[in-house]
Coordinates of C-alpha atoms in Angstrom, one line a residue:
Y5 CA 0.0 0.0 0.2
S6 CA 1.0 3.7 -0.9
H7 CA 0.0 6.6 -0.2
N8 CA 1.2 9.1 -2.2
C9 CA 0.5 13.0 -1.7
E10 CA 0.2 15.5 -4.7
G11 CA 3.7 16.8 -6.0
K12 CA 5.6 14.4 -4.0
R13 CA 5.5 10.7 -2.8
G14 CA 5.1 8.9 0.7
S15 CA 5.3 5.2 1.3
Y16 CA 4.2 3.2 4.5
Y17 CA 5.1 -0.2 4.9
L18 CA 4.5 -2.6 6.4
T19 CA 6.2 -5.6 8.7
S20 CA 4.8 -9.1 8.8
P21 CA 2.5 -9.1 11.5
G22 CA 0.9 -5.8 10.1
K23 CA 0.6 -7.7 6.4
M24 CA -1.5 -10.7 8.4
A25 CA -3.5 -8.4 10.3
M26 CA -4.1 -6.5 6.8
S27 CA -4.4 -9.6 4.8
R28 CA -7.3 -11.2 7.2
Y29 CA -9.9 -7.9 5.9
A30 CA -9.0 -7.7 2.1
R31 CA -9.3 -11.7 1.9
S32 CA -12.4 -10.7 3.6
V33 CA -13.8 -8.5 1.1
G34 CA -12.5 -10.8 -1.9
A35 CA -14.4 -14.0 -0.1
A36 CA -17.5 -12.8 -0.9
V37 CA -17.1 -10.7 -3.7
M38 CA -16.2 -14.2 -5.4
K39 CA -19.0 -15.2 -3.1
A40 CA -21.1 -13.5 -4.4
G41 CA -20.3 -14.6 -8.4
A42 CA -20.6 -18.2 -8.0
E43 CA -24.1 -17.3 -6.9
K44 CA -26.7 -18.1 -9.8
T45 CA -29.1 -16.0 -8.5
S46 CA -26.9 -12.7 -7.7
T47 CA -27.8 -9.1 -9.6
W48 CA -24.2 -9.2 -10.3
F49 CA -23.8 -10.7 -14.0
T50 CA -27.2 -10.9 -15.1
P51 CA -28.1 -12.3 -19.4
H52 CA -28.9 -8.3 -20.1
M53 CA -25.5 -7.9 -19.1
A54 CA -23.8 -10.9 -20.9
A55 CA -25.7 -10.2 -23.5
A56 CA -24.2 -6.5 -24.0
S57 CA -20.4 -7.9 -22.8
R58 CA -21.0 -9.9 -26.3
A59 CA -21.9 -7.1 -28.6
I60 CA -19.6 -5.3 -26.6
F61 CA -16.6 -7.5 -27.6
E62 CA -18.3 -8.0 -31.7
R63 CA -17.9 -4.3 -31.7
I64 CA -14.5 -3.2 -30.3
P65 CA -12.7 -4.4 -34.0
L66 CA -15.0 -2.4 -35.7
V67 CA -14.9 1.4 -34.0
D68 CA -12.1 3.4 -35.1
I69 CA -10.4 4.0 -31.4
T70 CA -11.3 2.3 -28.3
L71 CA -10.7 4.3 -25.4
E72 CA -10.3 1.7 -22.0
V73 CA -11.8 3.8 -19.5
R74 CA -10.1 2.3 -15.8
D75 CA -9.8 4.1 -12.4
A76 CA -6.9 5.5 -11.6
R77 CA -6.7 4.1 -8.3
I78 CA -6.4 0.8 -9.7
P79 CA -5.3 1.2 -13.3
I80 CA -4.3 -2.9 -13.1
S81 CA -7.4 -4.2 -11.0
S82 CA -9.8 -1.9 -13.4
A83 CA -8.5 -3.7 -16.9
Y84 CA -11.8 -4.1 -19.3
E85 CA -11.2 -8.4 -19.9
H86 CA -12.1 -7.9 -23.6
M87 CA -9.4 -5.7 -24.3
R88 CA -6.5 -7.5 -23.9
K89 CA -7.5 -9.9 -27.1
F90 CA -6.8 -7.3 -29.3
P91 CA -4.3 -5.1 -30.6
S92 CA -3.6 -1.9 -28.5
S93 CA -2.9 0.3 -31.6
H94 CA -5.8 2.0 -31.4
R95 CA -6.9 1.5 -28.4
I96 CA -7.1 4.5 -25.6
I97 CA -6.3 4.0 -21.8
V98 CA -7.8 6.3 -20.0
L99 CA -7.0 6.8 -16.0
N100 CA -9.6 8.1 -15.3
K101 CA -10.3 9.3 -10.9
M102 CA -6.7 10.7 -11.2
D103 CA -7.8 13.8 -8.7
L104 CA -9.0 10.1 -5.9
A105 CA -5.4 9.0 -6.6
G106 CA -3.1 11.7 -7.6
R107 CA -1.4 13.5 -10.0
Y108 CA 2.3 11.9 -9.2
Q109 CA 0.9 8.1 -8.3
T110 CA -0.5 9.2 -12.3
K111 CA 1.7 10.2 -13.9
E112 CA 3.9 7.2 -12.9
W113 CA 1.0 5.0 -13.8
I114 CA 1.0 6.3 -18.0
R115 CA 5.1 6.6 -18.0
H116 CA 4.6 2.7 -17.7
F117 CA 2.2 1.9 -19.4
R118 CA 4.4 4.6 -22.2
E119 CA 7.2 1.7 -21.4
Q120 CA 4.6 -1.9 -22.4
N121 CA 3.7 0.6 -26.1
C122 CA 0.6 1.4 -24.6
I123 CA -1.0 5.2 -25.2
C124 CA -2.1 5.9 -22.0
Y125 CA -3.9 9.2 -20.3
G126 CA -4.4 10.5 -17.5
I127 CA -8.0 12.1 -16.5
N128 CA -10.7 13.4 -13.6
A129 CA -14.3 13.9 -16.3
H130 CA -15.4 16.3 -14.1
N131 CA -12.4 19.2 -14.2
K132 CA -13.1 21.1 -17.8
E133 CA -10.0 21.9 -17.7
N134 CA -8.9 18.4 -18.3
V135 CA -10.9 17.4 -20.4
K136 CA -10.6 20.0 -23.3
E137 CA -7.5 18.8 -22.7
F138 CA -7.9 15.3 -23.3
L139 CA -10.4 16.2 -26.4
N140 CA -7.2 18.1 -28.1
F141 CA -5.1 15.1 -27.6
L142 CA -7.6 12.5 -28.9
Q143 CA -8.7 15.9 -31.9
A144 CA -4.8 14.7 -32.2
R145 CA -4.8 10.9 -32.6
V146 CA -7.7 11.6 -34.9
R147 CA -4.8 12.9 -37.3
E148 CA -1.5 11.1 -36.3
L149 CA -3.8 7.2 -37.3
K150 CA -4.4 8.8 -40.8
F151 CA -7.6 7.5 -41.8
D152 CA -9.2 7.9 -44.6
K153 CA -9.7 11.4 -45.7
S154 CA -13.1 10.6 -47.5
K155 CA -14.0 9.5 -44.4
F156 CA -16.6 12.2 -42.6
T157 CA -17.4 9.7 -39.0
I158 CA -14.7 8.5 -36.8
T159 CA -16.5 6.1 -34.3
V160 CA -15.0 6.4 -30.7
M161 CA -15.6 4.1 -27.9
L162 CA -16.3 3.7 -25.0
V163 CA -14.8 0.8 -22.6
G164 CA -14.7 -0.4 -19.1
I165 CA -15.9 -1.9 -15.7
P166 CA -18.7 -1.0 -14.1
N167 CA -18.5 2.6 -11.6
V168 CA -14.9 4.0 -13.7
G169 CA -16.7 6.8 -15.5
K170 CA -17.4 6.9 -18.8
S171 CA -20.8 8.6 -19.3
A172 CA -18.8 10.7 -17.2
L173 CA -16.4 11.1 -19.6
A174 CA -18.6 10.9 -22.6
N175 CA -20.9 13.7 -21.5
S176 CA -17.8 15.8 -20.7
L177 CA -16.4 15.0 -23.7
H178 CA -19.7 16.4 -25.6
Q179 CA -19.6 20.0 -23.4
I180 CA -16.9 20.7 -24.5
G181 CA -16.9 20.1 -27.6
R182 CA -20.1 22.6 -27.9
I183 CA -22.0 20.0 -30.1
S184 CA -25.9 22.2 -29.5
A185 CA -27.8 18.8 -29.1
A186 CA -27.7 16.4 -26.1
G187 CA -27.3 13.8 -28.4
K188 CA -28.1 13.2 -32.4
V189 CA -29.0 9.8 -34.2
E190 CA -26.0 9.3 -37.4
A191 CA -27.1 7.1 -39.5
C192 CA -23.1 6.1 -40.0
N193 CA -22.1 4.8 -43.1
C194 CA -18.4 4.3 -42.6
E195 CA -17.4 1.1 -43.4
S196 CA -14.5 0.8 -40.7
T197 CA -17.1 2.3 -38.1
A198 CA -19.2 0.4 -35.5
C199 CA -22.4 0.8 -36.7
N200 CA -24.5 -1.0 -39.2
K201 CA -27.5 0.6 -38.2
V202 CA -28.9 3.9 -36.6
E203 CA -26.9 3.6 -33.5
F204 CA -27.0 6.7 -30.7
H205 CA -23.5 8.4 -31.0
I206 CA -22.6 11.4 -28.5
Q207 CA -20.8 14.3 -30.9
I208 CA -17.0 15.8 -29.4
A209 CA -15.9 17.1 -31.7
S210 CA -16.0 18.0 -36.2
C211 CA -13.7 17.9 -38.6
P212 CA -13.6 14.8 -38.8
N213 CA -16.7 14.3 -37.1
I214 CA -16.0 12.2 -33.9
Y215 CA -19.1 10.3 -31.8
V216 CA -18.7 9.1 -29.2
L217 CA -20.5 5.8 -29.1
D218 CA -20.7 4.9 -25.1
T219 CA -21.5 0.8 -23.7
P220 CA -22.0 -0.3 -20.7
G221 CA -19.9 -1.7 -17.5
V222 CA -19.3 -5.1 -17.8
L223 CA -17.4 -7.6 -15.0
H224 CA -17.7 -10.9 -15.2
P225 CA -17.3 -12.5 -12.5
D226 CA -14.4 -15.1 -13.9
S227 CA -11.9 -12.7 -14.4
I228 CA -11.6 -11.5 -11.4
D229 CA -9.6 -13.1 -7.9
I230 CA -9.4 -12.7 -5.0
E231 CA -7.3 -10.3 -4.5
M232 CA -9.4 -7.8 -7.0
G233 CA -12.8 -8.2 -6.0
S234 CA -11.4 -6.8 -2.4
K235 CA -10.1 -3.3 -4.6
L236 CA -13.2 -3.3 -7.0
A237 CA -15.3 -4.1 -3.9
L238 CA -13.5 -0.6 -2.1
T239 CA -13.7 1.5 -5.2
G240 CA -17.7 1.1 -6.2
A241 CA -17.5 -1.2 -9.3
F242 CA -20.2 -3.2 -7.5
Q243 CA -23.0 -2.7 -5.4
D244 CA -21.9 -2.5 -2.0
C245 CA -24.3 -4.5 -0.9
L246 CA -23.0 -7.7 -2.5
V247 CA -20.2 -7.8 -0.2
G248 CA -21.8 -6.0 2.8
E249 CA -21.0 -1.9 4.1
C250 CA -19.4 -3.1 7.3
R251 CA -17.1 -5.9 6.3
L252 CA -16.1 -2.5 3.3
A253 CA -15.4 -0.4 5.8
Q254 CA -13.1 -2.5 8.2
Y255 CA -11.3 -2.8 5.0
L256 CA -11.2 0.5 4.7
L257 CA -10.3 1.6 8.2
A258 CA -7.5 -1.1 7.9
I259 CA -5.8 0.4 5.2
L260 CA -6.3 4.2 7.1
N261 CA -5.0 2.5 10.8
L262 CA -1.6 1.3 8.5
S263 CA -1.3 3.7 6.5
G264 CA -0.7 6.6 8.6
E265 CA -2.6 8.9 6.4
H266 CA -3.9 9.5 10.0
K267 CA -1.3 12.2 11.3
R268 CA -2.3 15.3 8.4
W269 CA -5.0 15.1 10.9
E270 CA -2.5 16.4 14.1
S271 CA -4.0 19.2 13.6
L272 CA -7.0 19.3 13.9
I273 CA -6.8 19.0 17.5
S274 CA -5.5 21.7 18.3
K275 CA -6.8 23.3 15.8
E276 CA -10.2 25.8 16.6
D277 CA -12.5 27.0 13.8
D278 CA -15.9 28.3 14.9
C279 CA -17.6 28.7 11.5
L280 CA -16.6 24.8 11.3
S281 CA -17.3 23.9 15.3
I282 CA -20.4 21.7 16.7
E283 CA -21.0 24.2 19.6
H284 CA -20.5 26.9 16.9
N285 CA -23.3 25.2 15.0
A286 CA -25.5 24.6 17.8
K287 CA -25.9 28.0 18.4
L288 CA -28.4 28.5 15.4
S289 CA -31.0 27.0 17.3
D290 CA -31.3 29.9 19.6
S291 CA -32.1 32.1 16.4
V292 CA -35.6 32.6 14.1
G293 CA -35.7 29.7 11.3
S294 CA -32.6 28.4 13.3
N295 CA -34.6 24.6 13.4
M296 CA -34.5 23.9 9.9
K297 CA -30.7 24.7 9.3
K298 CA -29.7 23.2 12.5
K299 CA -31.7 20.2 10.7
K300 CA -30.4 20.3 7.4
I301 CA -26.8 20.6 8.7
F302 CA -26.6 17.8 10.8
C303 CA -29.1 14.9 8.7
T304 CA -28.7 15.6 5.7
D305 CA -25.1 16.3 4.4
H306 CA -21.8 14.3 6.1
T307 CA -20.0 16.0 3.3
Q308 CA -20.4 19.3 4.8
D309 CA -16.7 20.1 6.0
F310 CA -17.1 20.6 9.4
V311 CA -18.3 16.8 9.3
V312 CA -15.5 15.8 7.4
Q313 CA -13.2 17.8 10.4
D314 CA -14.7 15.5 12.9
V315 CA -14.4 12.4 11.0
R316 CA -10.8 13.1 10.3
R317 CA -10.2 13.7 14.9
T318 CA -12.2 11.1 16.0
L319 CA -9.5 9.1 13.2
F320 CA -7.1 10.3 14.4
K321 CA -8.1 10.6 18.6
T322 CA -9.1 6.9 17.7
I323 CA -5.8 5.8 16.4
S324 CA -3.4 7.9 18.4
S325 CA -4.9 7.0 22.1
F326 CA -5.1 2.9 21.1
E327 CA -2.0 1.7 23.1
G328 CA -2.1 -1.2 21.6
N329 CA -0.1 -2.5 18.4
V330 CA -2.2 -2.1 15.6
E331 CA -0.5 -4.2 13.6
E332 CA -2.4 -7.2 14.9
A333 CA -4.8 -8.5 14.2
N334 CA -6.6 -8.3 17.4
Y335 CA -5.6 -5.3 18.7
L336 CA -6.9 -3.3 14.8
A337 CA -9.9 -5.7 15.3
S338 CA -10.7 -3.3 18.6
L339 CA -9.2 -0.5 17.0
I340 CA -12.0 -0.6 14.0
D341 CA -14.4 -1.5 16.8
S342 CA -14.1 1.3 18.6
Q343 CA -14.0 3.6 15.2
L344 CA -16.9 2.8 14.2
V345 CA -19.0 3.4 18.0
A346 CA -17.1 6.5 17.4
L347 CA -18.3 7.9 14.2
R348 CA -21.6 7.5 15.0
D349 CA -21.7 10.4 17.4
A350 CA -19.2 12.1 14.4
F351 CA -21.7 11.6 11.3
R352 CA -24.5 13.0 14.0
V353 CA -26.2 9.2 13.8
C354 CA -29.3 10.4 16.1
S355 CA -30.4 6.8 16.3
E356 CA -29.3 3.9 19.0
S357 CA -29.7 1.1 16.8
D358 CA -27.2 -1.3 16.1
D359 CA -28.0 -0.5 12.2
D360 CA -26.6 3.0 13.1
I361 CA -23.5 1.5 13.4
L362 CA -24.1 -1.9 10.8
H363 CA -25.2 0.3 8.0
S364 CA -25.3 4.3 8.5
V365 CA -22.0 5.0 9.2
P366 CA -19.9 2.4 7.2
T367 CA -22.0 3.8 4.5
K368 CA -21.0 7.7 5.3
L369 CA -17.7 6.8 5.7
L370 CA -16.6 4.6 2.2
N371 CA -18.9 7.7 0.6
L372 CA -16.4 10.1 2.1
Y373 CA -13.2 7.6 1.1
R374 CA -15.0 7.1 -2.6
I375 CA -15.0 11.4 -2.9
G376 CA -11.1 11.9 -1.9
R377 CA -12.4 13.2 1.5
L378 CA -10.2 10.5 3.2
G379 CA -7.5 11.4 1.2
H380 CA -5.6 9.3 -1.7
Y381 CA -5.7 6.1 -1.3
I382 CA -3.7 3.9 -4.8
L383 CA -4.7 0.0 -4.3
D384 CA -2.0 -0.6 -7.5
I385 CA 1.2 -0.6 -8.2
V386 CA 3.4 0.5 -10.5
P387 CA 5.0 -3.0 -11.6
G388 CA 9.2 -2.7 -10.7
S389 CA 9.5 0.9 -9.0
F390 CA 10.9 0.7 -6.1
I391 CA 7.6 0.3 -4.1
S392 CA 6.0 -2.0 -5.0
H393 CA 7.0 -5.3 -3.7
S394 CA 7.0 -3.9 -0.2
A395 CA 3.3 -2.2 -0.8
N396 CA 2.0 -4.9 -2.6
K397 CA 2.4 -7.9 0.2
I398 CA 0.5 -5.3 2.8
N399 CA -2.6 -7.0 1.6
G400 CA -0.8 -10.8 2.4
Y401 CA -0.4 -12.0 -1.5
H402 CA 3.3 -12.3 -1.9

């Protein structure tokens, strides 16, 4: 496991007991993923998804360019299985969610893929400037490929596993491309495109016309193992209910407790911020209409700054005051249990039901991680880098 801050490199290595403690949670999540995938009644890989998978596989060799969208936090684990069976000359690996992985580490991955003769680009699909740069890059790539000038349409297909941001990227490309219609039905009569009939495309550029064909996210259960399953589950590649929110939250807390990330939050203990403190917001109850505002602040949005700060503060306090050795499995489990209880107050979960700990708190915690409010964590390590061997062992797979 490696934690990387913006513009610099930071790595945390575990001793053997720490690896064993982490392995306990990673394998628990991975095993739950494998079990869900093996169940015939699972909603993971439905007949509809199987049909979509076959259709995508048939069309990949027919499109002009394929954009394989991956999660920048797991550039290997989020690879699209079908792409391994086709040459990479007309494929671009797009590492989306770069803002969650860290710019420096994403650059390392881009360098790695280019060394493997793969075209790769890091992007944040919600950043307009970043998307604009990528669109320029894509147009330049089209010119480099020197398609037949008689063609008036270039077709680009977006492929990838679920929840890597394909649709978000397609919509952003369309908006940046400044095409007036939200989507167009076009008859593509170009022989090399995937369209042998009228299809729905999103236009993103002209001269030449470039159309993007979005596809469903597909992740076949047979294509993953326990290690990949744990990483895919934590980053949200499929529904949390297949694994269980509590199990995922325990895995996340194990990573956080062993990473040293909490040390960055030490200043929150001594820092007084009247605008974000609980006491300040409690005073709102004395003003007109304050009850409605207070209810809205405390109950509806756990991503607000003052809630996030309290979550970070709670995590720092529980880790720094813990007297046991967190690199030992039993102690780590005890710490995680106490954190899930303590976070109930930080998240303003008012009910005293046990379901609050088993569902509400884990769900909110996972959400903060997935939007980057608890730091940047990358779960796949660049092969051959000086940290890869030690970092990968945190999950206990080496």
